[in-house]
Amino acid sequence: MQVKIKTPAKINLTLEVTGKRPDGFHNIQSIMQMVNLYDYLTINVEKNDKLEINLSGNNPNIPYNEKNIVYKAIVIFVEKCNLPPYKFNVDIQKNIPTEAGLAGGSSNAVGTFVGLNYLFENPLTKVELHELCAKLGSDLNVILEGGCVLATGRGENVEPLPFREYPVSLIKPNNLGISAKEGYQKYAQLKNKPQNDYTHKMIELLQKNEDVRPLLYNDLETAVFNDFEQLQKIKQANPNSIMSGSGSTYFVLAEKINPVEDYWHVDGLKTISTGCEIIL
């Protein structure tokens, strides 16, 4: 059995931290939007005398073992469905940068759930898939929902929002990745924490089909910006750009972004109304 899935990147049109949780995570309110920058997973499954998971791919910077979120997704899917032993071979073709605030890893995990559910003839409902997503990470439920989504809690509570198509361009320093843990730690250290509620103001604009660009905003950008000269160079070249997630990718809702020498960038993307999709 084999299936191929394309798994999209996301950007944060807003990201606002609303408080610290007892479990150590932060509560957020964020409008996240899928864009048509994709990784591609090819999953091959065959009967075996024991559970075996083999990962491969084109990015030397990610682990192809039990530390990979795709590996973890396979394990909890097998446990949830009480499957007999199979051998799983997964090839991960990465186009989404890692540690970039674009949820590439989370999207790969969701693509794994979607692909396996397809191969095994849909043993899990969408509600049950959401439960698995919430167990594995904070952005996964957003990717499973797809399109334009309001995320609250630590990101696992999702609500679909009206979709509007925009052009999107991205830029990221090649030598800088910022983990979510680091971003939220720096936010916790801020003495004066922003309180803007751009999120609900943007929802009103979406409901009226009005331009959201004046309200693009990210609390974590406020937290990390002064610590990284690489981010400051992006902002100097693109004053209207906004950081996605915990960074280090910035985006503009425009056809092109002003490049910075030796930085990764991609122009001509667009927002999309879907999430992970089976293509084979």
Tab-separated table of C-alpha atoms in Angstrom:
chain	number	residue	atom	x	y	z
A	1	MET	CA	0.000	0.000	0.000
A	2	GLN	CA	1.359	3.419	-0.873
A	3	VAL	CA	0.172	7.006	-0.710
A	4	LYS	CA	1.716	10.419	-1.388
A	5	ILE	CA	0.642	13.505	0.546
A	6	LYS	CA	1.494	17.181	0.207
A	7	THR	CA	1.749	19.013	3.529
A	8	PRO	CA	1.560	22.839	3.545
A	9	ALA	CA	3.384	25.525	5.482
A	10	LYS	CA	1.454	27.951	7.652
A	11	ILE	CA	1.954	31.601	8.530
A	12	ASN	CA	0.618	33.484	11.539
A	13	LEU	CA	-1.425	36.501	10.505
A	14	THR	CA	-1.669	37.261	14.209
A	15	LEU	CA	0.014	35.648	17.212
A	16	GLU	CA	-0.841	36.992	20.662
A	17	VAL	CA	0.112	35.400	23.972
A	18	THR	CA	-2.704	35.566	26.508
A	19	GLY	CA	-1.067	33.969	29.565
A	20	LYS	CA	1.030	31.173	31.075
A	21	ARG	CA	-0.537	27.765	31.637
A	22	PRO	CA	-0.035	25.436	34.630
A	23	ASP	CA	1.520	22.851	32.272
A	24	GLY	CA	4.295	25.279	31.312
A	25	PHE	CA	2.895	26.162	27.882
A	26	HIS	CA	1.462	29.559	26.989
A	27	ASN	CA	-2.117	30.247	25.964
A	28	ILE	CA	-2.383	32.047	22.655
A	29	GLN	CA	-4.860	33.512	20.255
A	30	SER	CA	-3.629	33.296	16.695
A	31	ILE	CA	-4.987	33.434	13.175
A	32	MET	CA	-3.026	30.919	11.134
A	33	GLN	CA	-3.214	30.570	7.396
A	34	MET	CA	-2.011	27.778	5.092
A	35	VAL	CA	0.175	28.709	2.110
A	36	ASN	CA	1.111	26.697	-0.972
A	37	LEU	CA	4.664	25.833	0.041
A	38	TYR	CA	4.667	22.063	0.479
A	39	ASP	CA	6.663	19.148	1.797
A	40	TYR	CA	5.866	15.785	0.201
A	41	LEU	CA	5.542	12.492	2.060
A	42	THR	CA	5.521	9.095	0.364
A	43	ILE	CA	4.270	6.406	2.738
A	44	ASN	CA	4.629	2.729	1.909
A	45	VAL	CA	3.077	0.115	4.208
A	46	GLU	CA	3.461	-3.661	4.068
A	47	LYS	CA	2.687	-6.504	6.468
A	48	ASN	CA	5.565	-7.550	8.683
A	49	ASP	CA	6.318	-9.807	11.629
A	50	LYS	CA	6.962	-6.773	13.853
A	51	LEU	CA	6.440	-3.009	13.857
A	52	GLU	CA	9.197	-1.435	11.763
A	53	ILE	CA	9.495	2.267	10.867
A	54	ASN	CA	12.044	3.468	8.317
A	55	LEU	CA	12.359	7.169	7.487
A	56	SER	CA	14.367	8.799	4.713
A	57	GLY	CA	14.495	12.217	3.075
A	58	ASN	CA	16.396	15.044	1.451
A	59	ASN	CA	17.180	17.249	4.469
A	60	PRO	CA	20.356	16.358	6.413
A	61	ASN	CA	19.339	18.606	9.320
A	62	ILE	CA	16.456	16.477	10.595
A	63	PRO	CA	16.626	13.077	12.350
A	64	TYR	CA	15.323	10.013	10.533
A	65	ASN	CA	14.657	8.019	13.712
A	66	GLU	CA	12.339	7.941	16.730
A	67	LYS	CA	13.023	11.635	17.397
A	68	ASN	CA	11.261	12.637	14.164
A	69	ILE	CA	7.650	13.733	14.638
A	70	VAL	CA	6.609	11.566	11.662
A	71	TYR	CA	7.947	8.515	13.507
A	72	LYS	CA	5.991	9.554	16.617
A	73	ALA	CA	2.840	10.067	14.541
A	74	ILE	CA	3.078	6.531	13.144
A	75	VAL	CA	3.482	5.059	16.625
A	76	ILE	CA	0.449	6.773	18.133
A	77	PHE	CA	-1.690	6.030	15.050
A	78	VAL	CA	-0.798	2.327	15.319
A	79	GLU	CA	-1.583	2.349	19.046
A	80	LYS	CA	-4.868	4.199	18.595
A	81	CYS	CA	-6.069	1.816	15.860
A	82	ASN	CA	-4.591	-1.295	17.506
A	83	LEU	CA	-3.034	-2.317	14.193
A	84	PRO	CA	-1.182	-5.605	13.678
A	85	PRO	CA	2.538	-5.412	12.811
A	86	TYR	CA	3.459	-3.531	9.651
A	87	LYS	CA	6.599	-2.091	8.116
A	88	PHE	CA	6.276	1.628	7.396
A	89	ASN	CA	8.649	3.293	4.937
A	90	VAL	CA	8.279	7.074	4.746
A	91	ASP	CA	10.234	9.360	2.438
A	92	ILE	CA	10.104	13.025	3.491
A	93	GLN	CA	10.909	15.571	0.795
A	94	LYS	CA	11.390	18.890	2.588
A	95	ASN	CA	10.809	22.262	0.935
A	96	ILE	CA	9.669	24.026	4.114
A	97	PRO	CA	12.685	25.217	6.165
A	98	THR	CA	13.149	23.797	9.666
A	99	GLU	CA	12.930	25.914	12.852
A	100	ALA	CA	11.336	28.592	10.710
A	101	GLY	CA	7.959	29.297	12.311
A	102	LEU	CA	6.203	27.653	9.341
A	103	ALA	CA	5.101	24.417	11.100
A	104	GLY	CA	6.851	22.159	8.600
A	105	GLY	CA	7.360	19.335	11.089
A	106	SER	CA	3.822	19.615	12.439
A	107	SER	CA	2.476	19.553	8.903
A	108	ASN	CA	4.472	16.388	8.168
A	109	ALA	CA	2.934	14.709	11.222
A	110	VAL	CA	-0.581	15.666	10.153
A	111	GLY	CA	0.151	14.416	6.652
A	112	THR	CA	1.206	11.112	8.212
A	113	PHE	CA	-2.100	10.821	10.086
A	114	VAL	CA	-4.083	11.705	6.960
A	115	GLY	CA	-2.122	9.303	4.769
A	116	LEU	CA	-2.346	6.386	7.186
A	117	ASN	CA	-6.047	6.964	7.763
A	118	TYR	CA	-6.526	6.796	3.987
A	119	LEU	CA	-4.441	3.641	3.573
A	120	PHE	CA	-6.275	1.820	6.357
A	121	GLU	CA	-9.702	2.892	5.014
A	122	ASN	CA	-10.529	5.636	7.504
A	123	PRO	CA	-10.627	3.914	10.896
A	124	LEU	CA	-10.534	7.324	12.609
A	125	THR	CA	-13.058	10.141	12.386
A	126	LYS	CA	-11.912	13.726	12.026
A	127	VAL	CA	-12.666	14.246	15.714
A	128	GLU	CA	-10.376	11.327	16.598
A	129	LEU	CA	-7.671	12.674	14.283
A	130	HIS	CA	-7.925	16.017	16.093
A	131	GLU	CA	-7.445	14.153	19.387
A	132	LEU	CA	-4.233	12.580	18.078
A	133	CYS	CA	-3.039	15.963	16.819
A	134	ALA	CA	-3.604	17.599	20.215
A	135	LYS	CA	-1.647	14.799	21.887
A	136	LEU	CA	1.374	15.241	19.614
A	137	GLY	CA	1.827	19.026	19.311
A	138	SER	CA	0.455	22.557	19.358
A	139	ASP	CA	0.146	23.417	15.651
A	140	LEU	CA	-1.133	20.085	14.365
A	141	ASN	CA	-4.848	20.764	14.839
A	142	VAL	CA	-4.507	23.931	12.775
A	143	ILE	CA	-2.907	22.030	9.886
A	144	LEU	CA	-5.563	19.292	10.055
A	145	GLU	CA	-8.324	21.908	9.893
A	146	GLY	CA	-6.605	23.722	6.996
A	147	GLY	CA	-7.329	27.056	5.357
A	148	CYS	CA	-7.638	30.039	7.689
A	149	VAL	CA	-8.014	29.090	11.346
A	150	LEU	CA	-8.371	30.719	14.764
A	151	ALA	CA	-6.216	28.822	17.258
A	152	THR	CA	-6.578	29.226	21.015
A	153	GLY	CA	-5.380	27.387	24.119
A	154	ARG	CA	-1.831	26.270	23.340
A	155	GLY	CA	-2.977	26.062	19.707
A	156	GLU	CA	-5.019	22.867	19.884
A	157	ASN	CA	-8.437	24.558	19.953
A	158	VAL	CA	-9.343	25.495	16.385
A	159	GLU	CA	-12.153	27.291	14.629
A	160	PRO	CA	-12.347	27.789	10.856
A	161	LEU	CA	-12.440	31.404	9.688
A	162	PRO	CA	-13.478	33.007	6.396
A	163	PHE	CA	-10.767	32.533	3.800
A	164	ARG	CA	-9.357	35.274	1.621
A	165	GLU	CA	-6.692	34.757	-1.014
A	166	TYR	CA	-3.551	36.870	-0.758
A	167	PRO	CA	-0.172	36.684	-2.460
A	168	VAL	CA	2.569	35.609	-0.035
A	169	SER	CA	6.355	35.907	-0.105
A	170	LEU	CA	8.766	34.563	2.518
A	171	ILE	CA	12.313	35.304	3.673
A	172	LYS	CA	14.525	33.604	6.275
A	173	PRO	CA	18.157	33.896	7.370
A	174	ASN	CA	19.984	30.743	6.277
A	175	ASN	CA	21.988	30.579	9.493
A	176	LEU	CA	19.242	31.216	12.050
A	177	GLY	CA	16.527	28.996	13.436
A	178	ILE	CA	14.510	29.971	16.502
A	179	SER	CA	12.734	27.232	18.424
A	180	ALA	CA	9.282	27.827	19.867
A	181	LYS	CA	10.741	27.197	23.325
A	182	GLU	CA	13.284	29.997	22.872
A	183	GLY	CA	10.666	32.391	21.487
A	184	TYR	CA	8.290	31.892	24.394
A	185	GLN	CA	11.104	32.094	26.942
A	186	LYS	CA	12.114	35.480	25.567
A	187	TYR	CA	8.478	36.581	25.623
A	188	ALA	CA	8.224	35.579	29.297
A	189	GLN	CA	11.194	37.864	30.025
A	190	LEU	CA	9.480	40.961	28.584
A	191	LYS	CA	8.726	43.498	31.297
A	192	ASN	CA	5.956	45.214	29.352
A	193	LYS	CA	3.926	42.579	27.564
A	194	PRO	CA	1.832	43.827	24.608
A	195	GLN	CA	-1.958	43.774	24.920
A	196	ASN	CA	-3.445	44.658	21.545
A	197	ASP	CA	-6.123	42.053	20.698
A	198	TYR	CA	-5.427	42.376	16.986
A	199	THR	CA	-6.761	38.850	16.575
A	200	HIS	CA	-10.427	39.662	17.197
A	201	LYS	CA	-10.131	42.871	15.214
A	202	MET	CA	-8.798	40.841	12.279
A	203	ILE	CA	-11.647	38.338	12.573
A	204	GLU	CA	-14.054	41.242	12.060
A	205	LEU	CA	-12.168	42.223	8.896
A	206	LEU	CA	-12.247	38.648	7.602
A	207	GLN	CA	-15.985	38.443	8.210
A	208	LYS	CA	-16.453	41.659	6.228
A	209	ASN	CA	-14.058	40.450	3.482
A	210	GLU	CA	-11.824	43.479	4.116
A	211	ASP	CA	-8.037	43.766	3.870
A	212	VAL	CA	-6.303	42.280	6.930
A	213	ARG	CA	-2.825	43.618	6.207
A	214	PRO	CA	-3.060	46.623	8.559
A	215	LEU	CA	-3.512	44.243	11.523
A	216	LEU	CA	-0.717	41.709	10.892
A	217	TYR	CA	1.025	41.214	14.233
A	218	ASN	CA	3.182	38.804	16.299
A	219	ASP	CA	3.952	39.083	20.038
A	220	LEU	CA	6.949	36.761	19.653
A	221	GLU	CA	8.530	39.093	17.111
A	222	THR	CA	8.442	41.767	19.797
A	223	ALA	CA	10.186	39.323	22.140
A	224	VAL	CA	13.059	38.190	19.900
A	225	PHE	CA	13.620	41.032	17.438
A	226	ASN	CA	16.255	43.010	19.359
A	227	ASP	CA	18.365	39.898	19.979
A	228	PHE	CA	18.986	38.997	16.337
A	229	GLU	CA	20.660	41.276	13.823
A	230	GLN	CA	19.552	38.891	11.059
A	231	LEU	CA	15.896	39.707	11.755
A	232	GLN	CA	16.610	43.419	11.844
A	233	LYS	CA	18.099	43.202	8.339
A	234	ILE	CA	14.859	41.673	7.054
A	235	LYS	CA	12.794	44.427	8.628
A	236	GLN	CA	15.063	47.125	7.223
A	237	ALA	CA	14.598	45.735	3.721
A	238	ASN	CA	10.882	44.990	4.215
A	239	PRO	CA	9.294	47.362	6.760
A	240	ASN	CA	5.842	45.786	6.258
A	241	SER	CA	7.033	42.225	6.869
A	242	ILE	CA	5.915	40.212	9.905
A	243	MET	CA	7.533	37.240	11.604
A	244	SER	CA	5.700	33.905	11.441
A	245	GLY	CA	5.431	31.847	14.619
A	246	SER	CA	8.595	31.967	16.701
A	247	GLY	CA	10.616	32.771	13.568
A	248	SER	CA	12.950	33.078	11.940
A	249	THR	CA	10.851	33.398	8.756
A	250	TYR	CA	9.228	36.716	7.834
A	251	PHE	CA	6.448	37.156	5.293
A	252	VAL	CA	4.702	39.869	3.329
A	253	LEU	CA	1.251	39.577	1.783
A	254	ALA	CA	2.614	40.660	-1.575
A	255	GLU	CA	3.887	39.138	-4.833
A	256	LYS	CA	7.548	39.783	-4.023
A	257	ILE	CA	9.753	40.373	-1.019
A	258	ASN	CA	12.932	42.467	-1.062
A	259	PRO	CA	15.703	39.872	-0.723
A	260	VAL	CA	18.642	40.106	1.676
A	261	GLU	CA	21.977	38.739	0.461
A	262	ASP	CA	22.531	35.067	1.389
A	263	TYR	CA	19.020	34.726	2.863
A	264	TRP	CA	16.539	32.076	1.700
A	265	HIS	CA	13.464	33.594	0.121
A	266	VAL	CA	10.566	32.561	-2.071
A	267	ASP	CA	8.166	34.813	-3.976
A	268	GLY	CA	4.825	34.246	-5.627
A	269	LEU	CA	3.134	31.967	-3.107
A	270	LYS	CA	-0.496	32.372	-2.098
A	271	THR	CA	-2.821	31.607	0.769
A	272	ILE	CA	-4.837	28.403	0.309
A	273	SER	CA	-8.171	27.168	1.665
A	274	THR	CA	-7.023	23.575	2.309
A	275	GLY	CA	-4.626	21.609	4.521
A	276	CYS	CA	-2.802	18.314	3.872
A	277	GLU	CA	-3.912	16.657	0.640
A	278	ILE	CA	-3.507	13.176	-0.787
A	279	ILE	CA	-2.145	13.388	-4.322
A	280	LEU	CA	-1.460	9.716	-5.149
